[in-house]
GROMACS .gro file of C-alpha atoms in nm:
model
  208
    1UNK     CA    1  -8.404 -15.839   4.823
    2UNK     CA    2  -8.482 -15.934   5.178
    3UNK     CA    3  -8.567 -16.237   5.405
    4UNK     CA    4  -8.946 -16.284   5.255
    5UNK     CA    5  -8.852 -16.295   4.903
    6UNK     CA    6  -8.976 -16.661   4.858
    7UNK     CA    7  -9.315 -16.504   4.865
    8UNK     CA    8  -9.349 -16.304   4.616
    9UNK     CA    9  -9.418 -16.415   4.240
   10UNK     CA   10  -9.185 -16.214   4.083
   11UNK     CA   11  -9.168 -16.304   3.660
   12UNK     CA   12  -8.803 -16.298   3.637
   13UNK     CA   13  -8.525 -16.314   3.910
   14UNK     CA   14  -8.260 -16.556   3.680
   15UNK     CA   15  -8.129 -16.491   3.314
   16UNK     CA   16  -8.322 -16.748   3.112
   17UNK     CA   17  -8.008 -16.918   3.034
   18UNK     CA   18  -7.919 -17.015   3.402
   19UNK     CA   19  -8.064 -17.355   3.451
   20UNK     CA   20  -8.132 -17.496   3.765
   21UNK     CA   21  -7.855 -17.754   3.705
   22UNK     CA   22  -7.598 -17.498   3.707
   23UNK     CA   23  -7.693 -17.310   4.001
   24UNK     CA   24  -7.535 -17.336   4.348
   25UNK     CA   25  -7.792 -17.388   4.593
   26UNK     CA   26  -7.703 -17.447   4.967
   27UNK     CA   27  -7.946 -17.704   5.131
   28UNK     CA   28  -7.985 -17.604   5.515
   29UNK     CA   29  -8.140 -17.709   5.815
   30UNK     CA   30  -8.116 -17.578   6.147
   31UNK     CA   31  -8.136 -17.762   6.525
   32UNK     CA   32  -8.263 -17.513   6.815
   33UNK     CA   33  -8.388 -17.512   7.181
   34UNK     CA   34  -8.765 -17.443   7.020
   35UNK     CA   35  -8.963 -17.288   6.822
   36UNK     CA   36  -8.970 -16.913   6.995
   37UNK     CA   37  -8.777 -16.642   6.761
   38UNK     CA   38  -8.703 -16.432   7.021
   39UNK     CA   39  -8.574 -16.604   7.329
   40UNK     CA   40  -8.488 -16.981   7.140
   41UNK     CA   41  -8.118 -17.008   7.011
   42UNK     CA   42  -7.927 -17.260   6.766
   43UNK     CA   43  -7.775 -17.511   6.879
   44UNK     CA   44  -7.624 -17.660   6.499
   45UNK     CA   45  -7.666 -17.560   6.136
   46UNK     CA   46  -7.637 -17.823   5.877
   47UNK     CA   47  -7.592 -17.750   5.482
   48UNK     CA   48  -7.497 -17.898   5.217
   49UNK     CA   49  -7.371 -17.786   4.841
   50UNK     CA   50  -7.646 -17.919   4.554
   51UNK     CA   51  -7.513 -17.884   4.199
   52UNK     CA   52  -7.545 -18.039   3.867
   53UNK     CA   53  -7.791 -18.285   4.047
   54UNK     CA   54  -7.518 -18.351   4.286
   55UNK     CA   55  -7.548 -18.300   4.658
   56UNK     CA   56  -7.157 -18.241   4.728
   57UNK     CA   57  -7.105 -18.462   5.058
   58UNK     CA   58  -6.724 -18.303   5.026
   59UNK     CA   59  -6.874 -17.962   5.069
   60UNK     CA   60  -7.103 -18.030   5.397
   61UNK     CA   61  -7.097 -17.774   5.641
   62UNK     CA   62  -7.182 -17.823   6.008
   63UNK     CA   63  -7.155 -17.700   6.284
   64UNK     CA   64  -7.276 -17.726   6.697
   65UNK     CA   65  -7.268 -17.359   6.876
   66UNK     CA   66  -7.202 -17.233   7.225
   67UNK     CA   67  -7.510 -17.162   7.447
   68UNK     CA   68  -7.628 -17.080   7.789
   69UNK     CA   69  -8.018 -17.175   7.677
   70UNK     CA   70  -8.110 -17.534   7.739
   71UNK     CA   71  -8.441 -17.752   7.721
   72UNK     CA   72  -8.476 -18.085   7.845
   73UNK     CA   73  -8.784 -18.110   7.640
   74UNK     CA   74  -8.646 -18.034   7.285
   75UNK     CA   75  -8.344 -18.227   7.327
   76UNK     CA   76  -8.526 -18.529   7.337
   77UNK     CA   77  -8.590 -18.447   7.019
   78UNK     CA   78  -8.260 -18.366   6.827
   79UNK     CA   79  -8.053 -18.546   7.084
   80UNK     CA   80  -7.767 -18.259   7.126
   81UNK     CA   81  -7.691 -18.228   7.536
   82UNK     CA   82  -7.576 -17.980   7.766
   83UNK     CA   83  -7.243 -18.120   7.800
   84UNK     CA   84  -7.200 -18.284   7.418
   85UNK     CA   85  -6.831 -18.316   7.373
   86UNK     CA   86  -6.748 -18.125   7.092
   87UNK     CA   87  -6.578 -17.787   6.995
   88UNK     CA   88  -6.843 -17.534   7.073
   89UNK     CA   89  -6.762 -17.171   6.828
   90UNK     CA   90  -6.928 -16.864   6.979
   91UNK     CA   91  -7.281 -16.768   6.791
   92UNK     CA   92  -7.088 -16.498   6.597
   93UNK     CA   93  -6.825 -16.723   6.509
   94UNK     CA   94  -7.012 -17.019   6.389
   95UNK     CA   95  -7.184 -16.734   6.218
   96UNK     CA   96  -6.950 -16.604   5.989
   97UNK     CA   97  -6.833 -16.928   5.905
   98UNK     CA   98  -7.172 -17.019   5.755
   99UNK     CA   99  -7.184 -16.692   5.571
  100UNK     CA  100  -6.876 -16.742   5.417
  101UNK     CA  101  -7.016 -17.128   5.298
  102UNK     CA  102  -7.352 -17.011   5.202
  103UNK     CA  103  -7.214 -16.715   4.953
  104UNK     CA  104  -7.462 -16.602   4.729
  105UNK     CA  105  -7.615 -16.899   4.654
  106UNK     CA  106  -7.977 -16.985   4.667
  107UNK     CA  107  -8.139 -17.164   4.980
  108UNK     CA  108  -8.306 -17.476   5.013
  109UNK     CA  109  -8.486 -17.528   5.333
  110UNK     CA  110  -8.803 -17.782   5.490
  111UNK     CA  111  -8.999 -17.469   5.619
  112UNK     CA  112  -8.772 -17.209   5.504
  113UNK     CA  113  -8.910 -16.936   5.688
  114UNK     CA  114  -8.816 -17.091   6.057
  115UNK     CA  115  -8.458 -17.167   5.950
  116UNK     CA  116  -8.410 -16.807   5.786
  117UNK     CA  117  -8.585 -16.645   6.046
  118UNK     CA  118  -8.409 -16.791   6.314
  119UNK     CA  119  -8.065 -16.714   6.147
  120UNK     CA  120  -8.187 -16.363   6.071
  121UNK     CA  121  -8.270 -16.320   6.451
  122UNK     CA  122  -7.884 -16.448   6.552
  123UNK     CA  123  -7.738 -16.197   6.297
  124UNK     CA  124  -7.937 -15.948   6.449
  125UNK     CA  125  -7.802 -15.989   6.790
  126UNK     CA  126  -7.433 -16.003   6.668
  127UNK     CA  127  -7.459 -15.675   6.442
  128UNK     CA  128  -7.432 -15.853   6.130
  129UNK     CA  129  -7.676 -15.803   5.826
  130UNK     CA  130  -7.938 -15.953   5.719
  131UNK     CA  131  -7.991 -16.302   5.466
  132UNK     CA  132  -8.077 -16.151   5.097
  133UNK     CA  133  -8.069 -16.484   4.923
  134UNK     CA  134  -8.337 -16.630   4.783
  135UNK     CA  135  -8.536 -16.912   4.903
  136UNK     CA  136  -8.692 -17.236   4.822
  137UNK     CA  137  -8.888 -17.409   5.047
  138UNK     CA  138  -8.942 -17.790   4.992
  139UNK     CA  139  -9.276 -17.826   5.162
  140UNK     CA  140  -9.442 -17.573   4.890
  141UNK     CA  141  -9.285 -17.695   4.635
  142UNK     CA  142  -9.404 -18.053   4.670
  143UNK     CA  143  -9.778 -17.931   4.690
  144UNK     CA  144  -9.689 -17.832   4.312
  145UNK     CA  145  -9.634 -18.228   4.227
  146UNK     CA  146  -9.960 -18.317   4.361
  147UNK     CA  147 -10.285 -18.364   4.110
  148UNK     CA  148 -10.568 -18.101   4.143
  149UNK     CA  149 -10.847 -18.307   4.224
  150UNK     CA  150 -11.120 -18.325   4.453
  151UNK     CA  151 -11.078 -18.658   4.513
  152UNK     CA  152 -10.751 -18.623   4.623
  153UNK     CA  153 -10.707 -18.490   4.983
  154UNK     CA  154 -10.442 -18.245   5.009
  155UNK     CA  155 -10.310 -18.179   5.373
  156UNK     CA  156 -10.210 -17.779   5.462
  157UNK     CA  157  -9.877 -17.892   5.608
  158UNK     CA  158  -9.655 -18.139   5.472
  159UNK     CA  159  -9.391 -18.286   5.676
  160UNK     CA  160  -9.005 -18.329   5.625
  161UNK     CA  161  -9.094 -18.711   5.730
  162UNK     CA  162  -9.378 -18.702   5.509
  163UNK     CA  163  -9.182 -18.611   5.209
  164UNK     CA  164  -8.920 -18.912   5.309
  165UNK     CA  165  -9.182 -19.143   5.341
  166UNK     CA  166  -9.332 -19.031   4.982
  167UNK     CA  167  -9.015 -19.047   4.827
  168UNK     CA  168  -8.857 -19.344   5.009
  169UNK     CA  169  -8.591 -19.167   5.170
  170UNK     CA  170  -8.363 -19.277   5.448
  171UNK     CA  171  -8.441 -19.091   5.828
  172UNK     CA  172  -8.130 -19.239   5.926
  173UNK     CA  173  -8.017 -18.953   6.048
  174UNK     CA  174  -8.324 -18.783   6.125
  175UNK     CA  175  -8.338 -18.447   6.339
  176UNK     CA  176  -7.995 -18.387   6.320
  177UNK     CA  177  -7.938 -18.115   6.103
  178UNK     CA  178  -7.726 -18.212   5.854
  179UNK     CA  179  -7.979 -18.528   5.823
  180UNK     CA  180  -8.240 -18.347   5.740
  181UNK     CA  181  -8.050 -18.094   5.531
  182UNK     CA  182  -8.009 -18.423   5.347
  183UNK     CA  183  -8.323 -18.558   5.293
  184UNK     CA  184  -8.440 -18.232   5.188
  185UNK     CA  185  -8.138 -18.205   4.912
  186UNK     CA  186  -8.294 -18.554   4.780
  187UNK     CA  187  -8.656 -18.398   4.859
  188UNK     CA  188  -8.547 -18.152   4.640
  189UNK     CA  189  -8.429 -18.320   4.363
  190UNK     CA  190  -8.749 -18.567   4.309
  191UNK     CA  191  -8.940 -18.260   4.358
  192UNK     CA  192  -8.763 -18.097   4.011
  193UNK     CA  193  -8.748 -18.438   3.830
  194UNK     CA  194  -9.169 -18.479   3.897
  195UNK     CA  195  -9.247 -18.112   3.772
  196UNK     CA  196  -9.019 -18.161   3.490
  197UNK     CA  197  -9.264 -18.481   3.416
  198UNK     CA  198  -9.545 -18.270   3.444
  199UNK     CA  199  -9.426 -18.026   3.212
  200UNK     CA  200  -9.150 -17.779   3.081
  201UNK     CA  201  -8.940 -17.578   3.415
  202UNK     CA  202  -8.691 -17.346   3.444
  203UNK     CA  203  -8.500 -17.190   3.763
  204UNK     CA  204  -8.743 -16.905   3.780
  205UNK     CA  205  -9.093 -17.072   3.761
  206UNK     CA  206  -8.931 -17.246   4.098
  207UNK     CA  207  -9.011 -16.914   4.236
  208UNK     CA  208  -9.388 -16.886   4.126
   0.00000   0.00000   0.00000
């Protein structure tokens, strides 16, 4: 089970029994130099634990990593600098510490296949393997809440801001990546509670 396995509709990746309450997921979001998967780097990866409809604050994980690449332009943006004071791990090290957070547990992500991507291209370069957890990705998930109609205009793209805005959310802490591993968490959660309103879910028919 590889990297793209939030694509495919597969009929039945949980036991019946496992709920969605129950199940660890890790909510993550990732700051970088830009948007190029081959010569952009991380600069911080955010997560957080979401369980029983808790997002476990206590359990946050983040962390700011040690680069040579720098862009004036993009740090405008997510506000980390050149010389930001703080304890820098190498790209393998911060690395293996957010393997050994995320376990086995399922992913949460606003355009999950940047985040994973990127992550999968900085294992790559340090020998390690490979994500196989599965995915969720907020931004698909919330075109599932919306009503079918054609008097409703649905955009392509929905924003992390957009979701915030739709769901009165805080951007507080905006384009940092443990804020916005946040808002997604609660993203998240109003996403499940609408589809639940909508009609019986379980953990797998996330995945459809």
């Amino acid at each position: 089970m590889g990297l793209f396995n939030f694509w495919k509709k597969e009929e039945k990746l949980f036991d019946e029994t496992v709920t969605i309450e129950e199940t660890r997921f890790v909510v993550l979001d990732t700051e970088t130099t830009g948007f190029d998967y081959e010569t952009d780097r991380i600069l911080c990866i955010g997560a957080l634990v979401l369980q029983n409809g808790i997002i476990s604050i206590r359990e946050s994980f983040e962390i700011y990593i040690e680069q040579d690449h720098y862009d004036k332009a993009t740090a405008q943006i997510h506000g980390i600098l050149k010389a930001f004071v703080v304890q820098r791990p190498t790209e393998l090290e911060a690395l293996q510490q957010f393997l050994t957070f995320l376990g086995d547990s399922v992913i949460i992500a606003h355009h999950t296949l940047f985040d994973i991507t990127m992550i999968n291209r900085a294992l790559e370069r340090n020998g390690l393997p490979l994500l196989t957890n599965l995915a969720l990705d907020t931004a698909i998930l919330y075109k599932k809440t919306l009503i079918k109609s054609h008097l409703f205009e649905r955009k392509d793209h929905y924003t992390l801001d957009d979701l915030a805005d739709k769901f009165d959310i805080s951007k507080k802490d905006r384009h940092t990546a443990l804020g916005d591993a946040y808002i997604t968490a609660i993203a998240f959660l109003k996403i499940v509670k609408k589809l639940k309103e909508k009609k019986e879910i379980n953990l797998n028919s996330l995945f459809k």
